[in-house]
Coordinates of C-alpha atoms in Angstrom, one line a residue:
X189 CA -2.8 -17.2 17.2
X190 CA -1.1 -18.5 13.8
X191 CA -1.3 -21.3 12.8
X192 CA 1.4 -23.5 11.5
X193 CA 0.4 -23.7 8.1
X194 CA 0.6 -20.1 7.5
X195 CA 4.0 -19.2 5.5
X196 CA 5.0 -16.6 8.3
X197 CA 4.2 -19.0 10.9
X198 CA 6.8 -18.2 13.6
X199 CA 8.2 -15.2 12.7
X200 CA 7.7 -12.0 15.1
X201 CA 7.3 -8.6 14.1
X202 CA 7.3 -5.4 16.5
X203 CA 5.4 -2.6 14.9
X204 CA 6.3 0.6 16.3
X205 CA 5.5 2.9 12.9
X206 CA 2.6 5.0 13.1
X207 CA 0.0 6.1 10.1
X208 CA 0.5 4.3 7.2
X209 CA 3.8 2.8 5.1
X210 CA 5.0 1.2 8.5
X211 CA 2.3 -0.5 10.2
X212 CA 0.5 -1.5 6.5
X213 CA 3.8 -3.6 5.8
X214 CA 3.4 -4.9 9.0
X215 CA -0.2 -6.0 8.5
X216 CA 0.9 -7.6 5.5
X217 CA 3.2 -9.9 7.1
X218 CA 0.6 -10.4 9.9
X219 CA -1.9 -11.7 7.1
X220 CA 0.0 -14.3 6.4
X221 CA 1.0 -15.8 10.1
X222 CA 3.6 -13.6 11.5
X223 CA 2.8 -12.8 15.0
X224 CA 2.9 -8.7 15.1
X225 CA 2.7 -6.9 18.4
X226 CA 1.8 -3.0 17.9
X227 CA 3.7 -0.8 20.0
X228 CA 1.7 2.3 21.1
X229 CA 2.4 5.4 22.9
X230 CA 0.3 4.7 26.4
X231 CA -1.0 8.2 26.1
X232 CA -0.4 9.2 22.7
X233 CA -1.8 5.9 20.0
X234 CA -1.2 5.9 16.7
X235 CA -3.3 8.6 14.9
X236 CA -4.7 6.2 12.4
X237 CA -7.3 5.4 15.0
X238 CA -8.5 8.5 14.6
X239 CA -8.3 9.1 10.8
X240 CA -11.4 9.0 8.7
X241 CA -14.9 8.2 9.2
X242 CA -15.4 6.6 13.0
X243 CA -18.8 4.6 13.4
X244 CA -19.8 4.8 17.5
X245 CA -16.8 7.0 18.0
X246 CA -14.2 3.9 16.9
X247 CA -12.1 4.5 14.1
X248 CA -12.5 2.5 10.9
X249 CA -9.7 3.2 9.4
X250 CA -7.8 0.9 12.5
X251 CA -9.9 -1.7 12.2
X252 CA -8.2 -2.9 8.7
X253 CA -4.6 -1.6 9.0
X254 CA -4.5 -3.0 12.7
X255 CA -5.9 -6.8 12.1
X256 CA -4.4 -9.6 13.2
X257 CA -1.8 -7.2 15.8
X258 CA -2.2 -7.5 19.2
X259 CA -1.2 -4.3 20.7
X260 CA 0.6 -3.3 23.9
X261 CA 1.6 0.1 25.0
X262 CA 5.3 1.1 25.9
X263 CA 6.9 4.7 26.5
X264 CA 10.0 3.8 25.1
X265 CA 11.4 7.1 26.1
X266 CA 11.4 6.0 30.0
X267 CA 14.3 3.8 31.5
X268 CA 11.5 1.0 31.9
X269 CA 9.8 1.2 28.5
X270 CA 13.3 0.9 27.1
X271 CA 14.3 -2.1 29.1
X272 CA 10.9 -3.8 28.1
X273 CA 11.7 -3.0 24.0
X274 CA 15.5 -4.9 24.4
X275 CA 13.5 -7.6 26.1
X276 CA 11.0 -7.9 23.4
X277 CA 13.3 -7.6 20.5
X278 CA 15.8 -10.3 21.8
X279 CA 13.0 -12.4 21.1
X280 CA 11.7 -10.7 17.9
X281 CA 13.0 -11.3 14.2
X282 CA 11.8 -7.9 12.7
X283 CA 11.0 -4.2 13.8
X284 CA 9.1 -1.5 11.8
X285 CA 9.8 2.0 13.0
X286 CA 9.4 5.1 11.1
X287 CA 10.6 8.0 13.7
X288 CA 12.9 10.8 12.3
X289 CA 16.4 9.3 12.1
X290 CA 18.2 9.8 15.3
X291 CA 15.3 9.2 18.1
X292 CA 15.9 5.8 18.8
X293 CA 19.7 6.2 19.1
X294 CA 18.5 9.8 21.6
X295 CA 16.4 6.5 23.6
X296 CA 19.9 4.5 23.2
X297 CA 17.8 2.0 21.4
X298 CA 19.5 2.6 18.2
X299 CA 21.1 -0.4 15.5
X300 CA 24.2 -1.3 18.1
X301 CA 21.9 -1.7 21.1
X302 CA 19.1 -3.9 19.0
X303 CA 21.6 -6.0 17.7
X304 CA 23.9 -6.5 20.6
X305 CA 20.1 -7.5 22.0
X306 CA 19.6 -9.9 18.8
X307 CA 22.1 -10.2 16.3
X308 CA 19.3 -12.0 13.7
X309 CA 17.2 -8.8 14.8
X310 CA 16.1 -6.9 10.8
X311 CA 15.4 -3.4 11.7
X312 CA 13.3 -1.8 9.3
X313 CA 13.5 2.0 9.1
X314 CA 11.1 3.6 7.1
X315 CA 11.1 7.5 6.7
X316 CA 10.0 10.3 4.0
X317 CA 13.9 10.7 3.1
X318 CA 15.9 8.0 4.4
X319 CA 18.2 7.7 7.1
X320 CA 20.9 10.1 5.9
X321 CA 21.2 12.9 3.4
X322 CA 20.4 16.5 3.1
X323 CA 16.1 16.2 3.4
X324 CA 16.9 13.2 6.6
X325 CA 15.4 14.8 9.6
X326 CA 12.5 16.8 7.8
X327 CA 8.8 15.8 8.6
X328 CA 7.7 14.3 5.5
X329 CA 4.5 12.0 4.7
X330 CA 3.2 10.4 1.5
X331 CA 1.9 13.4 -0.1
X332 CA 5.8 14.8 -0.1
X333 CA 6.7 11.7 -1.9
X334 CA 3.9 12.1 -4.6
X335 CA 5.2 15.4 -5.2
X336 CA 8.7 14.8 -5.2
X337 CA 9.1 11.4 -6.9
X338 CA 7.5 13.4 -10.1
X339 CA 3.9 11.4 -9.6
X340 CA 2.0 14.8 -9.3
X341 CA 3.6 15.9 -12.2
X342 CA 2.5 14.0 -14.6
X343 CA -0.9 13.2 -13.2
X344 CA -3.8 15.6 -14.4
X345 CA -5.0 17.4 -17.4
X346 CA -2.3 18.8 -19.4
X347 CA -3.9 22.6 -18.9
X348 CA -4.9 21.9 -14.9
X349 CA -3.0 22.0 -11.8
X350 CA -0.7 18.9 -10.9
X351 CA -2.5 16.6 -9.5
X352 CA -2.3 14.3 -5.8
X353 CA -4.1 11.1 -5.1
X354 CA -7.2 11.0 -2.7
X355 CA -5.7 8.4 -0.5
X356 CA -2.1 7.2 0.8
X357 CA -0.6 5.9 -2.6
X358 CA 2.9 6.6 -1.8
X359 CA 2.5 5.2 1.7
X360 CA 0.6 2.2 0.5
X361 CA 3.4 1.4 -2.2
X362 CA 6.1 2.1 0.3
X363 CA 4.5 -1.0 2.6
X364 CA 4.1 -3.4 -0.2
X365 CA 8.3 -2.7 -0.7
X366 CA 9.0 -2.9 2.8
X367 CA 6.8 -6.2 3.3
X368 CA 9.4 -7.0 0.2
X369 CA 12.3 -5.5 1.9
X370 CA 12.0 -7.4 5.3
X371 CA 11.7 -10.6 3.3
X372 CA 14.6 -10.1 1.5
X373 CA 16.6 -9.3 4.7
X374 CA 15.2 -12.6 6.3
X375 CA 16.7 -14.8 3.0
X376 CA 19.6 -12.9 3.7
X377 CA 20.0 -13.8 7.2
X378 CA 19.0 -17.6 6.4
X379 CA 22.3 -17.6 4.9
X380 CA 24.4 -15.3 7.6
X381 CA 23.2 -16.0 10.2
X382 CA 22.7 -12.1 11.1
X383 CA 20.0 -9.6 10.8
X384 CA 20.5 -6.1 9.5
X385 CA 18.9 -2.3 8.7
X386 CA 16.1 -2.0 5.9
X387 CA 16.6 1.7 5.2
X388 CA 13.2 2.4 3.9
X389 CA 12.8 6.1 2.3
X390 CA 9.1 6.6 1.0
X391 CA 10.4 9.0 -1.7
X392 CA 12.0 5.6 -3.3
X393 CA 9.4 3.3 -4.5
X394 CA 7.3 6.5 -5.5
X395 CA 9.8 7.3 -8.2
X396 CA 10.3 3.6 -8.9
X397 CA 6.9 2.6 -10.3
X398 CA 6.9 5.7 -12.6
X399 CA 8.6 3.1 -14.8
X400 CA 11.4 4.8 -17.1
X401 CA 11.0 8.6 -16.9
X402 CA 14.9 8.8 -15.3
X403 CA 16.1 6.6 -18.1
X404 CA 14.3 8.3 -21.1
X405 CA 15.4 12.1 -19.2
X406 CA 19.3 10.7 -18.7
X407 CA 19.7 9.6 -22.7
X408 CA 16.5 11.9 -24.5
X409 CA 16.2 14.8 -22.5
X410 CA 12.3 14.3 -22.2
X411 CA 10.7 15.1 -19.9
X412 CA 6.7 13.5 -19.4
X413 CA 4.4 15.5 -19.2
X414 CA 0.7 15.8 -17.7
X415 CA -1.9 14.3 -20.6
X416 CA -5.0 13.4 -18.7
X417 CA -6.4 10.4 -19.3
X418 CA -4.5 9.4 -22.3
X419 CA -1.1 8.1 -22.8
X420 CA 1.3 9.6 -25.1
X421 CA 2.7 5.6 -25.7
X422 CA -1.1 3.9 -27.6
X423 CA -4.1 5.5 -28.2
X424 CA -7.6 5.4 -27.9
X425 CA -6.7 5.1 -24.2
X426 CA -9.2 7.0 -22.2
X427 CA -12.5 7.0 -20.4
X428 CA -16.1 7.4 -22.0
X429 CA -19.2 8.2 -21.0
X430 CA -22.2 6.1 -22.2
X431 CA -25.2 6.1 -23.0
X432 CA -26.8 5.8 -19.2
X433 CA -24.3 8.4 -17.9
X434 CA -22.0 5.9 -16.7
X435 CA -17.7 6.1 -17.7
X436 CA -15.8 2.9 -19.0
X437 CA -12.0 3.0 -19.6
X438 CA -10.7 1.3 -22.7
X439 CA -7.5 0.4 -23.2
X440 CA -5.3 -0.7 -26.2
X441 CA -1.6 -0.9 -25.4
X442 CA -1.8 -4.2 -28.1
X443 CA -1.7 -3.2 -31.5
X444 CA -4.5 -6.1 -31.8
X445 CA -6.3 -4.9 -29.2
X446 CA -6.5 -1.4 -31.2
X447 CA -7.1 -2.7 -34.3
X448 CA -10.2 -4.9 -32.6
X449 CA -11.3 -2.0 -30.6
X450 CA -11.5 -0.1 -34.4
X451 CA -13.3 -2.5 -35.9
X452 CA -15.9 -2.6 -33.1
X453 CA -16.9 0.9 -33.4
X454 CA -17.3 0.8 -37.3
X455 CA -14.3 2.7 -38.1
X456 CA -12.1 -0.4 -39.3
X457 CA -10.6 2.0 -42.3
X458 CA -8.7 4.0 -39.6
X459 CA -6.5 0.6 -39.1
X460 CA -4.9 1.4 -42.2
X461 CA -3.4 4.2 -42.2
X462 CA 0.7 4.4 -41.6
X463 CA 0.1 6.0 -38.3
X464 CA -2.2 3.2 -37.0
X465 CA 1.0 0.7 -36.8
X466 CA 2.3 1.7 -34.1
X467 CA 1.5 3.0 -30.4
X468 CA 3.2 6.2 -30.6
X469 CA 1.3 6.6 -34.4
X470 CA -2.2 6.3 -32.4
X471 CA -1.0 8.2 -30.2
X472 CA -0.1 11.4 -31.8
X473 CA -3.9 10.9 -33.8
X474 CA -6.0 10.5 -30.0
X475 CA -8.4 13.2 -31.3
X476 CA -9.3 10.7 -34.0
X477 CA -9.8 8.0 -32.1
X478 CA -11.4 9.4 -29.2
X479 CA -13.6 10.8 -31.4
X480 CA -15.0 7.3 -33.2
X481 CA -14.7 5.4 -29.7
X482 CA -16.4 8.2 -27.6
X483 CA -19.3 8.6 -30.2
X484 CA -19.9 5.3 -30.7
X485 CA -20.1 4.4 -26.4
X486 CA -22.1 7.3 -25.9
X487 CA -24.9 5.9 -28.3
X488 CA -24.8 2.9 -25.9
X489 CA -25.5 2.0 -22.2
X490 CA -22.7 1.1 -20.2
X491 CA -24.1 -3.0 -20.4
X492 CA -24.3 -3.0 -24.3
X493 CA -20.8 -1.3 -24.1
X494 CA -19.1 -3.9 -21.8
X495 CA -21.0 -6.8 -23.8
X496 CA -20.0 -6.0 -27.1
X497 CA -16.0 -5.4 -25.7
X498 CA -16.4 -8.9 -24.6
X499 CA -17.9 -10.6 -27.1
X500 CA -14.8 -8.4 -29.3
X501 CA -12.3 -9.8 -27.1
X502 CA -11.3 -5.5 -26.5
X503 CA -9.9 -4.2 -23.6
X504 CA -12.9 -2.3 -21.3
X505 CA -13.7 -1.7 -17.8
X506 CA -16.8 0.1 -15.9
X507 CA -15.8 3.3 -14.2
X508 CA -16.5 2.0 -10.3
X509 CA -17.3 3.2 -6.7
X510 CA -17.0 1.6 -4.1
X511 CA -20.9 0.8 -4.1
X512 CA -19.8 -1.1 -7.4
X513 CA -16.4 -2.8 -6.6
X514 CA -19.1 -4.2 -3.2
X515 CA -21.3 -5.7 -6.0
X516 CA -18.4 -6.3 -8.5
X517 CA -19.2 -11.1 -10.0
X518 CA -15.3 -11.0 -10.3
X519 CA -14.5 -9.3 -6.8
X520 CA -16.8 -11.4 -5.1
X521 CA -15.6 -14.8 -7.1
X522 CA -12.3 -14.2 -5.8
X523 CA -12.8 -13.1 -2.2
X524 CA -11.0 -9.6 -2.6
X525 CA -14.2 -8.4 -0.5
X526 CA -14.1 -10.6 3.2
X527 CA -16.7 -10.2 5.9
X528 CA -15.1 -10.4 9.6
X529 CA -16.5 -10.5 13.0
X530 CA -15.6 -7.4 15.2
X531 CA -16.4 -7.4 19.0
X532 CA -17.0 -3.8 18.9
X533 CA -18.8 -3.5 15.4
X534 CA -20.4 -7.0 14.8
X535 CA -19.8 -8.1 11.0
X536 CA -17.7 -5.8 8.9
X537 CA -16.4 -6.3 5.4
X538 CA -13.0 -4.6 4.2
X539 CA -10.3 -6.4 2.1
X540 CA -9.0 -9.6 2.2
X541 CA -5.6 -10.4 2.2
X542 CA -3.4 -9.4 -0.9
X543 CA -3.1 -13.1 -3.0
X544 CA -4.0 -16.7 -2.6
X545 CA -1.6 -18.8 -2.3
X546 CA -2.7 -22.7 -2.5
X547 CA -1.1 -24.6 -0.1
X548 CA -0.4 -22.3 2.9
X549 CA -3.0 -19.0 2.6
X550 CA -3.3 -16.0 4.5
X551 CA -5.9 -15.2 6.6
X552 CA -7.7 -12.5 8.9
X553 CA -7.5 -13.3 11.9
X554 CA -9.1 -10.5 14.2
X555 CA -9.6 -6.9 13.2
X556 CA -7.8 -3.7 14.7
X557 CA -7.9 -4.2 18.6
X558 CA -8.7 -1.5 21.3
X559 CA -5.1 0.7 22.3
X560 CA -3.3 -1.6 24.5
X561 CA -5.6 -4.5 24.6
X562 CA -3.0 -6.7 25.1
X563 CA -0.3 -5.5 27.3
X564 CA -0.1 -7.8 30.1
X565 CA -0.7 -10.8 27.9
X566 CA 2.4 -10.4 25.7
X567 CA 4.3 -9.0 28.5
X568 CA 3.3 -11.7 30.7
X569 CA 4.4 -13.9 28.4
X570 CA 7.7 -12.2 28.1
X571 CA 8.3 -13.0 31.9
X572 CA 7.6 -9.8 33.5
X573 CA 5.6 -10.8 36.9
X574 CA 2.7 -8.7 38.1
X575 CA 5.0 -6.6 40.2
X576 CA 7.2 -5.3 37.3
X577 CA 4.0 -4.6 35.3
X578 CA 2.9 -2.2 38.4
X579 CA 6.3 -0.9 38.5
X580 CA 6.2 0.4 34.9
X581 CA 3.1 1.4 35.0
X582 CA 4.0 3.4 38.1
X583 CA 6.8 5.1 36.0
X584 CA 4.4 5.9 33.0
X585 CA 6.3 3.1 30.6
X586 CA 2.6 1.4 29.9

């Protein structure tokens, strides 16, 4: 299990979220020593288990966002499964749930029967909308967030379509600020004494890594709009294709970097003119600059490109795939790639935990476990004898 040098040694975790936001905060705090039970449907598992490519008919996708979980199976909508949750949250210190608001009160297992069941319980509620509010009890997912929070807006070419991300970005950034959010509620409760509701809506932490669109709307009136690749704050900021048919980004957001990046490219005379000084100046002259950057990359491969940035000391990155990031020296230097031993699937690689910390790192553990794996084991350990275990499963609670 966890080990006592891990950070989040001790603390336990019920995950009863399915898809993403939820149970990826959950595997976050797992990577680092919590002790996370997975709740599942007995007849109904998360569908994340089934999402994406499946090697052997098992879901890959499971394998990452399900490490170090064991899982159980409860149907928390039968007089038994309910029972079973009380008894597992008077022993638990957090609970990640994202149904529409109002089914766990319908199951009685709403915030006044959780906390008469723990009073240091933190119940972490994480929905499209939030828990009240005109949009509360829509279905909503990720991609609503993207759309909403203004995200799609701005992303894309100024003459194309708004544009969505090909994978879960709201949903991803909504588990890194829940991870956040159920810490803070723990220092909280350090000091009181009592836990209390994370109201978790994913539309929330879309909007607030946009950085300051609300502020520069509320006192400017402007509204951002969709500008591709560049940025309407510095300039050349773009991607370029070399010489080998590869892409590198370049980017310049320091005036020295600009002015380095200038006198790479054998345009150093563009550095002094007015406009130059500033990153709204560059900006409003991309053309320019895209111009003497793009033609001077796309008389070079992609390795005298990234060589000469260096040895510049200018800002550059290769375009990469996932074939590249594999094979990336810095990737591999710091362990971001990790290869982990599967029973079902041998060796796998996927990511490693999310930062290093010195004295007390994270670690994987196990990989996603088959639904239900480990049912009797954590409800053995609960105290349920053999006989109660038939007796719920005889009622259709596991």
């Amino acid at each position: 299990m966890t080990g006592p040098t891990t950070p989040l040694h001790g603390l336990r975790v019920l995950d009863l979220a399915t898809l993403f936001a939820g149970p990826l905060a959950a595997t976050l705090l797992g990577d680092f020593g919590a002790e996370v039970v997975k709740v599942e449907h007995p007849t109904k598992p998360d569908p994340s288990r089934g999402h994406g490519p499946a090697k052997d008919g098992i879901g890959l996708w499971w394998k990452l966002l399900g490490r170090n979980k064991r899982t159980i199976t409860l149907n928390l909508s039968t007089p038994g499964g309910r029972a079973t949750l009380l008894r597992l949250a008077a022993d638990a210190d957090v609970i990640v749930e994202n149904f529409r608001p109002g089914t766990l009160e319908k199951w009685d297992l709403g915030w006044e029967e959780l906390s008469a069941a723990n009073p240091r319980l933190v119940l972490t509620r994480v929905t499209a909308f939030g828990q009240f509010g005109p949009y509360a009890h829509r279905p909503g997912f990720g991609t609503l967030a993207e759309a909403m929070s203004g995200f799609a807006a701005i992303t894309g070419e100024p003459d194309a379509p708004p544009t969505l991300p090909p994978f879960g970005l709201a949903d991803s950034i909504t588990a890194l600020a829940t991870a956040y959010a159920v810490m803070t509620a723990l220092a909280a409760r350090e000091r009181t004494g009592r836990g209390q509701v994370v109201d978790m809506a994913i539309i929330e932490p879309m909007l607030a890594v946009l950085g300051p669109q609300t502020l520069w709307y509320d006192q400017l009136g402007y509204v951002q709009q969709r500008t591709g690749n560049r940025s309407a704050n510095n300039a050349p900021r773009n991607t370029y294709r070399t010489a080998d048919g590869t892409w590198v980004a370049v980017s310049t957001s320091a005036q020295s970097i600009a002015e380095r990046v200038l006198r790479l490219v054998g345009r150093p005379e563009l550095t002094d003119e007015p406009w130059f000084a500033t990153g709204a100046g560059r900006a409003a002259h991309a053309d320019v600059l895209d111009r003497a950057v793009g033609t001077w990359i796309a008389a070079r491969s992609r390795t005298e490109v990234l060589a000469a940035f260096e040895k510049a000391e200018a800002a550059v990155a290769p375009i990469q795939d996932v074939r590249d990031v594999m094979d990336d020296p810095q990737y591999q230097a710091l362990g971001t790639v990790t290869a982990v031993d599967d029973p079902e699937l041998g060796r796998i690689r996927m990511q490693n935990v999310l930062f290093r910390l010195s004295a007390t790192p994270g670690a994987i553990r196990w990989t996603g476990r088959p639904h239900g794996a480990d049912t009797d084991e954590v409800l053995t350990e609960l105290g349920l004898t053999p006989a109660e275990l038939a007796a719920l499963r005889a009622e259709g609670a596991l």
